[in-house]
Short mmCIF file of C-alpha atoms and ligand atoms in Angstrom, two decimals:
data_model
loop_
_atom_site.label_atom_id
_atom_site.label_comp_id
_atom_site.label_asym_id
_atom_site.label_seq_id
_atom_site.Cartn_x
_atom_site.Cartn_y
_atom_site.Cartn_z
CA MET A 1 93.05 113.39 97.45
CA GLU A 2 90.40 115.73 96.72
CA LYS A 3 91.78 118.60 99.26
CA ARG A 4 95.31 118.44 97.21
CA ILE A 5 94.00 118.41 93.06
CA SER A 6 94.25 121.97 92.59
CA GLY A 7 94.28 124.09 89.06
CA HIS A 8 97.51 123.10 88.59
CA THR A 9 97.86 119.44 89.36
CA GLY A 10 99.51 117.06 86.37
CA LEU A 11 98.30 114.65 85.21
CA MET A 12 99.66 111.37 84.62
CA ALA A 13 98.78 107.86 83.74
CA LEU A 14 98.60 104.29 82.78
CA PHE A 15 97.06 103.15 79.79
CA GLY A 16 96.42 99.38 77.73
CA SER A 17 93.30 97.36 78.92
CA PRO A 18 92.29 96.06 81.64
CA VAL A 19 93.58 98.47 83.97
CA GLY A 20 91.26 98.41 86.52
CA HIS A 21 93.00 95.81 89.25
CA SER A 22 96.14 97.73 89.03
CA GLY A 23 97.57 98.75 92.06
CA SER A 24 99.89 101.93 90.11
CA PRO A 25 97.42 104.56 91.30
CA ALA A 26 97.16 103.52 94.80
CA MET A 27 101.07 103.22 94.41
CA TYR A 28 102.16 106.42 92.71
CA ASN A 29 99.09 109.12 94.29
CA PHE A 30 99.83 108.64 97.87
CA SER A 31 104.22 108.83 97.04
CA PHE A 32 103.07 112.06 95.06
CA GLN A 33 100.97 113.21 98.65
CA HIS A 34 104.08 111.65 100.41
CA ASP A 35 106.27 114.32 98.81
CA GLY A 36 104.21 116.93 98.44
CA LEU A 37 104.11 117.43 95.01
CA ASP A 38 101.29 118.21 92.88
CA TYR A 39 100.30 115.32 90.22
CA ALA A 40 97.73 112.68 90.09
CA TYR A 41 97.97 109.25 88.62
CA MET A 42 94.66 107.76 86.70
CA ALA A 43 93.91 104.50 85.17
CA PHE A 44 92.45 104.99 80.84
CA ASP A 45 91.09 101.15 79.26
CA VAL A 46 92.17 102.23 75.71
CA THR A 47 92.37 100.21 72.53
CA VAL A 48 95.61 99.57 70.37
CA GLU A 49 93.86 100.87 68.06
CA GLN A 50 93.46 104.17 70.12
CA MET A 51 96.60 104.54 70.90
CA PRO A 52 97.67 107.90 69.06
CA LYS A 53 94.64 109.32 70.34
CA VAL A 54 96.40 108.81 73.55
CA PHE A 55 99.96 110.75 72.47
CA GLU A 56 98.16 113.26 71.08
CA ALA A 57 96.08 113.61 74.60
CA ILE A 58 99.57 112.83 76.32
CA ARG A 59 101.05 116.08 74.60
CA LEU A 60 98.11 118.16 74.78
CA PHE A 61 97.19 117.65 78.10
CA LYS A 62 101.91 118.15 78.56
CA MET A 63 101.55 114.32 80.43
CA ARG A 64 104.78 114.62 82.34
CA GLY A 65 104.74 111.17 82.20
CA GLY A 66 103.08 107.26 82.73
CA ASN A 67 103.05 103.78 81.88
CA PHE A 68 101.40 101.36 79.36
CA THR A 69 100.10 98.03 79.69
CA MET A 70 99.08 95.24 77.30
CA PRO A 71 98.30 95.11 74.69
CA CYS A 72 99.58 98.62 74.19
CA LYS A 73 103.49 98.70 74.99
CA ASN A 74 104.73 97.13 71.00
CA ILE A 75 102.46 100.34 69.86
CA ALA A 76 103.50 102.35 72.11
CA ALA A 77 107.26 102.32 71.38
CA GLU A 78 106.63 102.92 67.74
CA LEU A 79 104.98 106.10 68.64
CA VAL A 80 107.13 107.55 71.55
CA ASP A 81 109.73 109.70 70.18
CA LYS A 82 113.32 108.07 71.92
CA LEU A 83 113.55 104.57 72.96
CA SER A 84 115.73 103.78 76.20
CA PRO A 85 118.20 100.71 75.12
CA ALA A 86 115.86 98.20 76.03
CA ALA A 87 113.05 99.33 74.95
CA GLU A 88 114.78 99.39 71.68
CA ILE A 89 116.45 96.63 71.61
CA ILE A 90 112.43 94.49 72.33
CA GLY A 91 110.62 96.80 70.56
CA ALA A 92 108.48 98.07 73.37
CA CYS A 93 108.46 100.67 76.69
CA ASN A 94 105.35 100.42 79.65
CA THR A 95 107.23 103.27 80.94
CA PHE A 96 107.50 107.39 79.32
CA VAL A 97 108.26 110.33 79.44
CA ASN A 98 107.49 113.84 78.27
CA ASP A 99 110.21 116.16 78.80
CA ASP A 100 108.86 119.69 77.12
CA GLY A 101 107.22 117.89 74.07
CA VAL A 102 110.05 115.08 74.05
CA ILE A 103 108.86 111.97 75.33
CA THR A 104 110.97 108.77 75.96
CA GLY A 105 109.92 105.46 76.03
CA HIS A 106 111.25 102.81 78.91
CA ILE A 107 110.71 99.68 80.16
CA THR A 108 111.48 98.66 83.57
CA ASP A 109 110.27 95.57 84.32
CA GLY A 110 114.01 94.67 83.76
CA ILE A 111 115.93 97.18 85.71
CA GLY A 112 113.40 96.35 88.15
CA PHE A 113 114.23 92.99 87.81
CA VAL A 114 117.96 93.15 88.19
CA ASN A 115 117.70 96.24 90.80
CA ASN A 116 115.84 93.73 93.70
CA LEU A 117 118.43 91.66 92.74
CA ALA A 118 121.12 93.47 93.94
CA LEU A 119 118.98 94.94 96.44
CA HIS A 120 119.93 90.77 97.98
CA GLY A 121 123.75 91.44 97.77
CA PHE A 122 124.12 90.27 93.61
CA ASP A 123 125.37 92.06 90.69
CA VAL A 124 125.32 90.24 87.31
CA LYS A 125 128.12 91.70 86.05
CA GLY A 126 130.52 88.65 84.73
CA LYS A 127 127.71 85.87 86.09
CA LYS A 128 126.08 83.34 83.85
CA ALA A 129 122.22 82.95 83.97
CA VAL A 130 119.02 80.59 83.25
CA VAL A 131 116.23 82.39 82.24
CA LEU A 132 113.06 80.64 81.28
CA GLY A 133 110.55 81.99 79.77
CA ALA A 134 110.57 84.15 76.09
CA GLY A 135 106.97 86.52 76.94
CA GLY A 136 107.93 89.81 78.05
CA ALA A 137 109.11 89.45 81.74
CA ALA A 138 111.51 86.71 80.55
CA THR A 139 112.60 88.69 77.28
CA ALA A 140 112.67 92.22 78.67
CA ILE A 141 114.71 90.29 82.00
CA GLN A 142 117.44 88.74 79.52
CA VAL A 143 117.79 92.10 77.76
CA GLN A 144 118.70 93.85 81.25
CA PHE A 145 121.23 91.45 82.45
CA ALA A 146 123.00 91.22 78.80
CA LEU A 147 123.46 95.07 79.52
CA GLU A 148 124.27 94.60 82.42
CA GLY A 149 127.26 93.01 81.26
CA ALA A 150 126.61 89.16 82.18
CA LYS A 151 128.66 86.94 80.76
CA GLU A 152 126.17 83.87 79.43
CA VAL A 153 121.92 83.87 78.87
CA HIS A 154 121.04 80.30 78.06
CA ILE A 155 117.20 80.82 77.96
CA PHE A 156 115.24 77.88 78.40
CA ASN A 157 111.53 77.58 76.80
CA ILE A 158 108.66 75.35 75.84
CA LYS A 159 108.78 74.71 72.36
CA ASP A 160 105.47 77.54 71.80
CA ASP A 161 104.56 80.65 69.93
CA PHE A 162 107.03 82.60 72.39
CA TYR A 163 109.95 79.78 71.03
CA ALA A 164 110.53 82.50 68.22
CA ARG A 165 110.52 85.40 70.01
CA ALA A 166 113.67 83.63 71.70
CA GLU A 167 115.50 83.18 69.11
CA SER A 168 114.66 86.74 67.90
CA THR A 169 115.97 87.92 71.43
CA LYS A 170 119.44 85.71 70.52
CA ALA A 171 119.86 87.52 67.33
CA LYS A 172 119.05 91.41 68.23
CA LEU A 173 121.49 90.72 71.49
CA ALA A 174 124.35 89.31 69.31
CA GLU A 175 123.94 92.81 67.56
CA LYS A 176 123.77 95.06 70.70
CA CYS A 177 125.79 93.05 73.33
CA PRO A 178 128.14 90.35 71.39
CA GLU A 179 130.41 90.18 74.59
CA CYS A 180 127.15 88.41 75.91
CA VAL A 181 126.21 84.61 75.02
CA VAL A 182 123.22 83.48 74.41
CA THR A 183 122.20 80.48 73.81
CA VAL A 184 118.21 78.94 73.44
CA ASP A 185 117.56 75.68 73.98
CA ASP A 186 113.73 73.51 74.95
CA LEU A 187 112.54 74.06 78.01
CA ASP A 188 111.86 70.02 78.17
CA ASP A 189 115.39 69.55 77.65
CA LYS A 190 115.86 68.29 80.84
CA GLU A 191 119.46 67.35 80.84
CA LYS A 192 120.21 70.28 78.81
CA LEU A 193 118.36 72.17 81.44
CA ALA A 194 120.22 70.61 84.54
CA GLU A 195 123.50 70.81 82.62
CA ALA A 196 122.78 74.50 82.37
CA VAL A 197 121.64 75.07 85.89
CA LYS A 198 124.26 73.32 87.41
CA GLY A 199 126.61 75.70 85.19
CA CYS A 200 125.35 78.86 86.41
CA ASP A 201 125.15 81.51 88.80
CA ILE A 202 122.03 82.44 89.03
CA VAL A 203 118.11 80.80 87.35
CA VAL A 204 115.38 82.83 87.04
CA ASN A 205 111.88 81.49 86.37
CA ALA A 206 109.85 84.21 84.65
CA THR A 207 107.02 81.51 83.19
CA ILE A 208 103.16 81.66 83.97
CA MET A 209 104.31 78.44 85.95
CA GLY A 210 104.17 78.54 89.67
CA MET A 211 101.67 81.60 89.29
CA LYS A 212 98.37 80.18 90.39
CA PRO A 213 96.59 77.56 89.25
CA HIS A 214 99.50 76.80 88.11
CA ASP A 215 101.24 77.08 91.91
CA ASP A 216 101.85 73.43 92.13
CA VAL A 217 104.51 73.56 89.45
CA THR A 218 108.08 74.53 89.65
CA LEU A 219 110.36 73.32 86.86
CA ILE A 220 113.56 73.80 88.24
CA ASP A 221 113.92 70.03 89.63
CA LYS A 222 114.66 70.61 93.89
CA SER A 223 117.99 67.79 92.99
CA LEU A 224 119.96 70.94 91.26
CA PHE A 225 119.49 73.57 93.83
CA ARG A 226 122.43 74.62 95.98
CA LYS A 227 124.15 76.67 98.67
CA ASP A 228 126.38 78.68 96.05
CA LEU A 229 122.97 79.44 93.80
CA VAL A 230 120.81 81.90 93.36
CA VAL A 231 117.10 81.25 92.44
CA ALA A 232 114.92 84.20 91.68
CA ASP A 233 111.21 84.42 90.67
CA THR A 234 109.11 86.74 88.28
CA VAL A 235 105.59 85.10 89.92
CA TYR A 236 104.79 87.49 92.49
CA ASN A 237 101.45 85.04 93.45
CA PRO A 238 102.20 83.39 96.04
CA GLU A 239 104.47 84.91 96.87
CA LYS A 240 106.54 82.64 97.89
CA THR A 241 106.25 79.62 94.89
CA LYS A 242 107.22 76.29 94.91
CA MET A 243 110.06 77.00 93.16
CA ILE A 244 111.45 79.89 96.29
CA LEU A 245 110.05 77.45 98.89
CA GLU A 246 112.60 74.37 98.04
CA ALA A 247 115.33 77.01 96.88
CA GLU A 248 115.10 78.26 100.74
CA ALA A 249 115.20 75.09 101.80
CA ALA A 250 118.10 73.97 99.48
CA GLY A 251 120.14 77.23 100.96
CA CYS A 252 120.12 79.05 97.94
CA LYS A 253 119.62 82.88 97.55
CA ALA A 254 116.16 82.86 96.54
CA VAL A 255 114.61 86.23 95.62
CA GLY A 256 110.69 86.43 94.78
CA GLY A 257 108.78 88.13 92.31
CA VAL A 258 107.16 91.02 94.70
CA GLY A 259 110.71 92.66 94.83
CA MET A 260 110.29 93.32 91.21
CA LEU A 261 107.06 94.57 90.61
CA GLN A 262 108.06 97.02 93.69
CA GLN A 263 110.68 98.41 92.40
CA GLN A 264 109.72 99.47 88.62
CA GLY A 265 107.65 101.63 90.70
CA VAL A 266 111.41 102.90 91.83
CA VAL A 267 112.70 103.11 88.64
CA ASN A 268 109.62 104.28 87.02
CA TYR A 269 108.70 107.14 90.34
CA GLU A 270 112.45 108.26 89.71
CA LEU A 271 112.38 108.95 85.95
CA PHE A 272 109.03 111.28 86.75
CA VAL A 273 109.97 113.03 89.36
CA GLY A 274 113.90 112.32 90.07
CA LYS A 275 113.15 110.94 93.49
CA LYS A 276 113.56 108.22 95.88
CA MET A 277 109.92 106.70 95.81
CA PRO A 278 109.00 106.30 99.70
CA LEU A 279 108.06 101.54 99.36
CA ASP A 280 108.61 101.51 102.58
CA GLU A 281 106.16 104.13 103.69
CA TYR A 282 103.69 102.88 100.70
CA ASN A 283 104.37 99.49 102.47
CA ARG A 284 103.24 100.50 105.89
CA PHE A 285 100.38 102.31 105.37
CA GLN A 286 99.30 99.17 103.21
CA ALA A 287 99.40 96.49 105.84
P1 NAD B 1 103.67 85.96 78.74
O1 NAD B 1 102.24 85.45 77.97
O2 NAD B 1 104.34 86.90 78.22
O3 NAD B 1 105.21 84.38 79.13
C1 NAD B 1 104.06 83.03 79.19
C2 NAD B 1 105.94 82.18 79.32
O4 NAD B 1 105.59 81.32 80.26
C3 NAD B 1 106.11 82.28 77.64
O5 NAD B 1 107.44 81.80 77.91
C4 NAD B 1 105.62 80.74 77.62
O6 NAD B 1 106.37 79.70 76.71
C5 NAD B 1 105.48 80.51 79.40
N1 NAD B 1 104.71 79.06 79.54
C6 NAD B 1 103.37 79.36 78.75
N2 NAD B 1 102.87 78.17 79.78
C7 NAD B 1 104.02 77.31 79.82
C8 NAD B 1 104.18 75.46 80.62
N3 NAD B 1 103.39 74.68 80.50
N4 NAD B 1 105.28 75.32 80.88
C9 NAD B 1 106.78 75.75 80.84
N5 NAD B 1 106.66 77.18 80.37
C10 NAD B 1 105.11 78.23 79.79
O7 NAD B 1 103.60 86.27 80.22
P2 NAD B 1 104.92 87.73 81.30
O8 NAD B 1 103.95 88.98 80.81
O9 NAD B 1 105.99 87.19 80.56
O10 NAD B 1 104.37 86.55 82.02
C11 NAD B 1 104.96 86.33 83.03
C12 NAD B 1 105.45 85.72 84.49
O11 NAD B 1 106.46 86.82 84.62
C13 NAD B 1 104.09 85.56 85.27
O12 NAD B 1 103.92 84.85 85.66
C14 NAD B 1 103.79 87.16 85.52
O13 NAD B 1 103.31 86.81 86.39
C15 NAD B 1 105.28 87.03 85.63
N6 NAD B 1 105.99 88.83 86.37
C16 NAD B 1 106.14 89.38 87.08
C17 NAD B 1 106.16 91.10 86.82
C18 NAD B 1 106.98 91.31 88.44
O14 NAD B 1 106.79 92.58 88.56
N7 NAD B 1 107.52 90.82 89.06
C19 NAD B 1 105.62 91.82 86.18
C20 NAD B 1 105.98 91.05 84.83
C21 NAD B 1 105.08 89.68 85.14
#
């Protein structure tokens, strides 16, 4: 790596806190080296209050691109020059691209999720979806589903602080994607949930349930699984959640959360350098 860095090397970076655990520097630096691209990707631990200075640095160092993680995604959307359609609806961005001083903010979680479904042979256009959750991952998926032409998005969330966010997503999508019918219901209303799952093409878990240490929990009763239902999880730790294992056993098309994570990286890399990320090579390198 050291040999590769020169006086011309361009800087890209992840900003947020914490960032020390992030797999992004390893993945992007491997890809730059593999593709012979003269960039280096770092991770910087910064606070929300420091974000105006971060943007000064992005401009000063002419950084080509990078990413934002919590808690900096919302403030980043206020500091960029332009926003992608999804980032504008959500009011947050996890990725930026600097085109000769014009910084565009993107949110790529939802695109990564949809692209991963496409790799599994599922196109969301014209489909009915049930999405559990109203946090960052869930909102990105709900908005991307609507932008991609889903017919219906049924949001279910428990009545916690996130519930209002589901209502706000519904209101925003009614304005921006009126052809997509969005409903919001209480996740504890098991009858309504069962009815929605019976009538949908895909059910997505985008809550923290199923993730360690909640890995013995599943929010969808396995009796609702049928062979023509797609069951997808955002949770990638464990790689196969209880919901995914039960869906596989029932013969559903089951899609775990790792692909979403990786496809987000692929989308970001293409935005940064206009190339397909060497994901297979990176996975082999990591194995
Ligand atoms: P968040 O904190 O923004 O949202 C948490 C969500 O979980 C909310 O909808 C909340 O209501 C719900 N929730 C909390 N406790 C619950 C309970 N007891 N029962 C039912 N629902 C409950 O989190 P996030 O950043 O949106 O992450 C959500 C999940 O998505 C996590 O498991 C995370 O690992 C995963 N994720 C995956 C990727 C990926 O690339 N695969 C990316 C981002 C997030």
